[in-house]
Amino acid sequence: MADVGETTRLLQHSIMQIVQLPPDAVEVGPFTELRKGVNRASGGRDGRPEDLLGALEPKDKVLRYLWQLYEKKKMYKKQIAAVVDVLLQVGAWASALRASPALLEAMPEELRAALPEEDPTLPPPLAGPATTSAGAALHFDPPARTEAGLPPTATTPTAG
């Protein structure tokens, strides 16, 4: 059984791989790692999916990548749909999608069923950076860090 740290590292690494892809790239490798991390998170053994998945960023780039992969890699459609279904059950992911008209418009029609209905009794989500369960914002190093030979990292800012 994986632990929270291992699942978090797997998810963060897959997101970094997706972020570093050239625009319109449809490589399957990052998806395979993302799917593995999302499956672990959705199992609930390592923590709540909301805690493990909600703080991941950048959501818009990940969703755009998933839409492109869904359209171009037909044999992965069911797996991509399953990952999208889990991600959109997490409020932060559904809110990020709803907040972007361009992203909503680009969403493949077949995946729209995964977007839960908005609950009118809940207040609208607050705009702002994603945070960890402790409330600290997550920041990823830019691709230049890895180009300089340094490992990619996801950090939380320290009080200064």
PDB file of C-alpha atoms in Angstrom:
ATOM      1  CA  MET A   1       0.000   0.000   0.000  1.00  0.00           C
ATOM      2  CA  ALA A   2       1.297   3.463  -0.942  1.00  0.00           C
ATOM      3  CA  ASP A   3       1.509   6.275   1.577  1.00  0.00           C
ATOM      4  CA  VAL A   4       0.345   9.874   1.256  1.00  0.00           C
ATOM      5  CA  GLY A   5       3.833  11.161   0.476  1.00  0.00           C
ATOM      6  CA  GLU A   6       4.376   8.607  -2.276  1.00  0.00           C
ATOM      7  CA  THR A   7       0.983   9.301  -3.847  1.00  0.00           C
ATOM      8  CA  THR A   8       1.542  13.063  -3.645  1.00  0.00           C
ATOM      9  CA  ARG A   9       4.997  12.755  -5.257  1.00  0.00           C
ATOM     10  CA  LEU A  10       3.574  10.586  -8.033  1.00  0.00           C
ATOM     11  CA  LEU A  11       0.806  13.101  -8.735  1.00  0.00           C
ATOM     12  CA  GLN A  12       3.149  16.096  -8.634  1.00  0.00           C
ATOM     13  CA  HIS A  13       5.675  14.399 -10.914  1.00  0.00           C
ATOM     14  CA  SER A  14       3.002  13.517 -13.470  1.00  0.00           C
ATOM     15  CA  ILE A  15       1.727  17.115 -13.438  1.00  0.00           C
ATOM     16  CA  MET A  16       5.269  18.430 -13.971  1.00  0.00           C
ATOM     17  CA  GLN A  17       5.651  16.097 -16.950  1.00  0.00           C
ATOM     18  CA  ILE A  18       2.386  17.388 -18.415  1.00  0.00           C
ATOM     19  CA  VAL A  19       3.365  21.038 -17.853  1.00  0.00           C
ATOM     20  CA  GLN A  20       6.695  20.504 -19.590  1.00  0.00           C
ATOM     21  CA  LEU A  21       5.138  18.990 -22.731  1.00  0.00           C
ATOM     22  CA  PRO A  22       5.151  21.204 -25.811  1.00  0.00           C
ATOM     23  CA  PRO A  23       1.717  22.608 -26.744  1.00  0.00           C
ATOM     24  CA  ASP A  24      -0.496  20.050 -28.498  1.00  0.00           C
ATOM     25  CA  ALA A  25       1.780  17.153 -27.465  1.00  0.00           C
ATOM     26  CA  VAL A  26      -0.117  13.945 -26.794  1.00  0.00           C
ATOM     27  CA  GLU A  27       2.447  11.736 -25.098  1.00  0.00           C
ATOM     28  CA  VAL A  28       0.883   8.911 -23.094  1.00  0.00           C
ATOM     29  CA  GLY A  29       3.659   8.535 -20.477  1.00  0.00           C
ATOM     30  CA  PRO A  30       2.551  11.438 -18.259  1.00  0.00           C
ATOM     31  CA  PHE A  31      -1.043  10.231 -18.440  1.00  0.00           C
ATOM     32  CA  THR A  32      -0.081   6.741 -17.287  1.00  0.00           C
ATOM     33  CA  GLU A  33       1.585   8.209 -14.211  1.00  0.00           C
ATOM     34  CA  LEU A  34      -1.293  10.630 -13.571  1.00  0.00           C
ATOM     35  CA  ARG A  35      -3.822   7.783 -13.856  1.00  0.00           C
ATOM     36  CA  LYS A  36      -1.873   5.721 -11.344  1.00  0.00           C
ATOM     37  CA  GLY A  37      -1.770   8.627  -8.876  1.00  0.00           C
ATOM     38  CA  VAL A  38      -5.451   9.497  -9.364  1.00  0.00           C
ATOM     39  CA  ASN A  39      -6.415   5.852  -8.842  1.00  0.00           C
ATOM     40  CA  ARG A  40      -4.425   5.745  -5.599  1.00  0.00           C
ATOM     41  CA  ALA A  41      -5.974   8.993  -4.419  1.00  0.00           C
ATOM     42  CA  SER A  42      -9.508   7.887  -5.287  1.00  0.00           C
ATOM     43  CA  GLY A  43      -9.105   4.698  -3.265  1.00  0.00           C
ATOM     44  CA  GLY A  44      -9.120   6.771  -0.098  1.00  0.00           C
ATOM     45  CA  ARG A  45      -6.499   4.661   1.691  1.00  0.00           C
ATOM     46  CA  ASP A  46      -3.864   7.406   1.496  1.00  0.00           C
ATOM     47  CA  GLY A  47      -6.173  10.261   2.426  1.00  0.00           C
ATOM     48  CA  ARG A  48      -9.222  12.037   1.121  1.00  0.00           C
ATOM     49  CA  PRO A  49      -9.252  12.547  -2.669  1.00  0.00           C
ATOM     50  CA  GLU A  50     -10.108  16.217  -2.052  1.00  0.00           C
ATOM     51  CA  ASP A  51      -6.902  16.639  -0.057  1.00  0.00           C
ATOM     52  CA  LEU A  52      -4.664  14.710  -2.441  1.00  0.00           C
ATOM     53  CA  LEU A  53      -6.077  16.036  -5.722  1.00  0.00           C
ATOM     54  CA  GLY A  54      -7.592  19.414  -4.897  1.00  0.00           C
ATOM     55  CA  ALA A  55      -4.336  21.320  -4.488  1.00  0.00           C
ATOM     56  CA  LEU A  56      -2.713  20.106  -7.697  1.00  0.00           C
ATOM     57  CA  GLU A  57      -1.931  22.848 -10.212  1.00  0.00           C
ATOM     58  CA  PRO A  58      -2.129  23.929 -12.965  1.00  0.00           C
ATOM     59  CA  LYS A  59      -5.569  22.375 -13.407  1.00  0.00           C
ATOM     60  CA  ASP A  60      -6.276  24.123 -16.712  1.00  0.00           C
ATOM     61  CA  LYS A  61      -3.166  22.708 -18.397  1.00  0.00           C
ATOM     62  CA  VAL A  62      -3.853  19.211 -17.082  1.00  0.00           C
ATOM     63  CA  LEU A  63      -7.456  19.285 -18.282  1.00  0.00           C
ATOM     64  CA  ARG A  64      -6.441  20.680 -21.676  1.00  0.00           C
ATOM     65  CA  TYR A  65      -3.883  17.858 -21.976  1.00  0.00           C
ATOM     66  CA  LEU A  66      -6.558  15.286 -21.078  1.00  0.00           C
ATOM     67  CA  TRP A  67      -8.935  16.722 -23.700  1.00  0.00           C
ATOM     68  CA  GLN A  68      -6.218  16.506 -26.389  1.00  0.00           C
ATOM     69  CA  LEU A  69      -5.225  13.005 -25.368  1.00  0.00           C
ATOM     70  CA  TYR A  70      -8.881  11.914 -25.406  1.00  0.00           C
ATOM     71  CA  GLU A  71      -9.333  13.201 -28.949  1.00  0.00           C
ATOM     72  CA  LYS A  72      -6.083  11.783 -30.354  1.00  0.00           C
ATOM     73  CA  LYS A  73      -5.481   8.505 -28.502  1.00  0.00           C
ATOM     74  CA  LYS A  74      -8.676   6.563 -29.057  1.00  0.00           C
ATOM     75  CA  MET A  75      -7.517   3.405 -27.287  1.00  0.00           C
ATOM     76  CA  TYR A  76      -7.159   5.363 -24.014  1.00  0.00           C
ATOM     77  CA  LYS A  77     -10.620   6.966 -24.060  1.00  0.00           C
ATOM     78  CA  LYS A  78     -12.101   4.831 -21.266  1.00  0.00           C
ATOM     79  CA  GLN A  79      -9.057   5.325 -19.028  1.00  0.00           C
ATOM     80  CA  ILE A  80      -9.031   9.088 -19.667  1.00  0.00           C
ATOM     81  CA  ALA A  81     -12.775   9.278 -18.967  1.00  0.00           C
ATOM     82  CA  ALA A  82     -12.248   7.441 -15.666  1.00  0.00           C
ATOM     83  CA  VAL A  83      -9.503   9.879 -14.598  1.00  0.00           C
ATOM     84  CA  VAL A  84     -11.612  12.896 -15.608  1.00  0.00           C
ATOM     85  CA  ASP A  85     -14.549  11.464 -13.659  1.00  0.00           C
ATOM     86  CA  VAL A  86     -12.464  11.211 -10.468  1.00  0.00           C
ATOM     87  CA  LEU A  87     -10.885  14.650 -10.912  1.00  0.00           C
ATOM     88  CA  LEU A  88     -14.217  16.384 -11.498  1.00  0.00           C
ATOM     89  CA  GLN A  89     -15.703  14.850  -8.351  1.00  0.00           C
ATOM     90  CA  VAL A  90     -13.201  17.040  -6.480  1.00  0.00           C
ATOM     91  CA  GLY A  91     -14.723  20.493  -6.095  1.00  0.00           C
ATOM     92  CA  ALA A  92     -11.546  22.396  -6.933  1.00  0.00           C
ATOM     93  CA  TRP A  93     -11.256  20.633 -10.305  1.00  0.00           C
ATOM     94  CA  ALA A  94     -14.917  21.133 -11.215  1.00  0.00           C
ATOM     95  CA  SER A  95     -14.665  24.803 -10.191  1.00  0.00           C
ATOM     96  CA  ALA A  96     -11.525  25.306 -12.266  1.00  0.00           C
ATOM     97  CA  LEU A  97     -13.281  23.863 -15.287  1.00  0.00           C
ATOM     98  CA  ARG A  98     -16.418  25.954 -14.770  1.00  0.00           C
ATOM     99  CA  ALA A  99     -14.283  29.086 -14.335  1.00  0.00           C
ATOM    100  CA  SER A 100     -12.814  28.740 -17.835  1.00  0.00           C
ATOM    101  CA  PRO A 101     -15.304  29.151 -20.686  1.00  0.00           C
ATOM    102  CA  ALA A 102     -12.595  28.224 -23.218  1.00  0.00           C
ATOM    103  CA  LEU A 103     -11.772  25.021 -21.355  1.00  0.00           C
ATOM    104  CA  LEU A 104     -15.455  24.113 -21.036  1.00  0.00           C
ATOM    105  CA  GLU A 105     -15.958  24.714 -24.739  1.00  0.00           C
ATOM    106  CA  ALA A 106     -12.948  22.537 -25.634  1.00  0.00           C
ATOM    107  CA  MET A 107     -14.151  19.674 -23.397  1.00  0.00           C
ATOM    108  CA  PRO A 108     -15.075  16.617 -25.484  1.00  0.00           C
ATOM    109  CA  GLU A 109     -18.834  16.120 -25.471  1.00  0.00           C
ATOM    110  CA  GLU A 110     -18.519  12.520 -24.230  1.00  0.00           C
ATOM    111  CA  LEU A 111     -16.735  13.722 -21.065  1.00  0.00           C
ATOM    112  CA  ARG A 112     -19.323  16.344 -20.104  1.00  0.00           C
ATOM    113  CA  ALA A 113     -21.358  13.814 -18.133  1.00  0.00           C
ATOM    114  CA  ALA A 114     -18.493  13.671 -15.608  1.00  0.00           C
ATOM    115  CA  LEU A 115     -19.045  17.312 -14.606  1.00  0.00           C
ATOM    116  CA  PRO A 116     -21.299  17.295 -11.542  1.00  0.00           C
ATOM    117  CA  GLU A 117     -24.219  19.692 -11.340  1.00  0.00           C
ATOM    118  CA  GLU A 118     -23.516  22.846  -9.376  1.00  0.00           C
ATOM    119  CA  ASP A 119     -25.097  22.921  -5.930  1.00  0.00           C
ATOM    120  CA  PRO A 120     -27.012  26.220  -5.728  1.00  0.00           C
ATOM    121  CA  THR A 121     -26.964  26.089  -1.917  1.00  0.00           C
ATOM    122  CA  LEU A 122     -23.175  26.376  -1.789  1.00  0.00           C
ATOM    123  CA  PRO A 123     -21.407  29.739  -1.996  1.00  0.00           C
ATOM    124  CA  PRO A 124     -19.325  30.309  -5.143  1.00  0.00           C
ATOM    125  CA  PRO A 125     -15.703  29.169  -4.847  1.00  0.00           C
ATOM    126  CA  LEU A 126     -13.142  31.761  -3.855  1.00  0.00           C
ATOM    127  CA  ALA A 127     -10.657  32.698  -6.529  1.00  0.00           C
ATOM    128  CA  GLY A 128      -7.033  32.236  -5.617  1.00  0.00           C
ATOM    129  CA  PRO A 129      -4.118  29.862  -5.742  1.00  0.00           C
ATOM    130  CA  ALA A 130      -4.451  26.188  -4.947  1.00  0.00           C
ATOM    131  CA  THR A 131      -3.423  25.273  -1.458  1.00  0.00           C
ATOM    132  CA  THR A 132      -2.272  22.273   0.481  1.00  0.00           C
ATOM    133  CA  SER A 133      -4.485  20.841   3.197  1.00  0.00           C
ATOM    134  CA  ALA A 134      -2.499  23.030   5.613  1.00  0.00           C
ATOM    135  CA  GLY A 135      -3.484  26.126   3.628  1.00  0.00           C
ATOM    136  CA  ALA A 136      -0.150  26.903   1.947  1.00  0.00           C
ATOM    137  CA  ALA A 137      -0.150  27.683  -1.770  1.00  0.00           C
ATOM    138  CA  LEU A 138       1.578  25.176  -4.044  1.00  0.00           C
ATOM    139  CA  HIS A 139       4.128  26.476  -6.539  1.00  0.00           C
ATOM    140  CA  PHE A 140       5.952  24.510  -9.217  1.00  0.00           C
ATOM    141  CA  ASP A 141       9.368  25.432 -10.496  1.00  0.00           C
ATOM    142  CA  PRO A 142       9.380  26.541 -14.114  1.00  0.00           C
ATOM    143  CA  PRO A 143      10.756  24.243 -16.822  1.00  0.00           C
ATOM    144  CA  ALA A 144      13.975  26.299 -16.771  1.00  0.00           C
ATOM    145  CA  ARG A 145      14.846  24.599 -13.480  1.00  0.00           C
ATOM    146  CA  THR A 146      15.073  21.198 -15.118  1.00  0.00           C
ATOM    147  CA  GLU A 147      16.806  22.667 -18.160  1.00  0.00           C
ATOM    148  CA  ALA A 148      19.490  23.886 -15.753  1.00  0.00           C
ATOM    149  CA  GLY A 149      19.952  20.318 -14.504  1.00  0.00           C
ATOM    150  CA  LEU A 150      18.022  20.810 -11.265  1.00  0.00           C
ATOM    151  CA  PRO A 151      15.235  18.389 -10.319  1.00  0.00           C
ATOM    152  CA  PRO A 152      11.649  19.667 -10.615  1.00  0.00           C
ATOM    153  CA  THR A 153       9.962  20.465  -7.343  1.00  0.00           C
ATOM    154  CA  ALA A 154       6.650  21.555  -5.932  1.00  0.00           C
ATOM    155  CA  THR A 155       7.119  23.857  -2.991  1.00  0.00           C
ATOM    156  CA  THR A 156       5.110  25.719  -0.465  1.00  0.00           C
ATOM    157  CA  PRO A 157       6.330  29.226   0.256  1.00  0.00           C
ATOM    158  CA  THR A 158       7.830  29.857   3.651  1.00  0.00           C
ATOM    159  CA  ALA A 159       7.012  32.839   5.785  1.00  0.00           C
ATOM    160  CA  GLY A 160       9.675  35.435   5.303  1.00  0.00           C
TER     161      GLY A 160
END
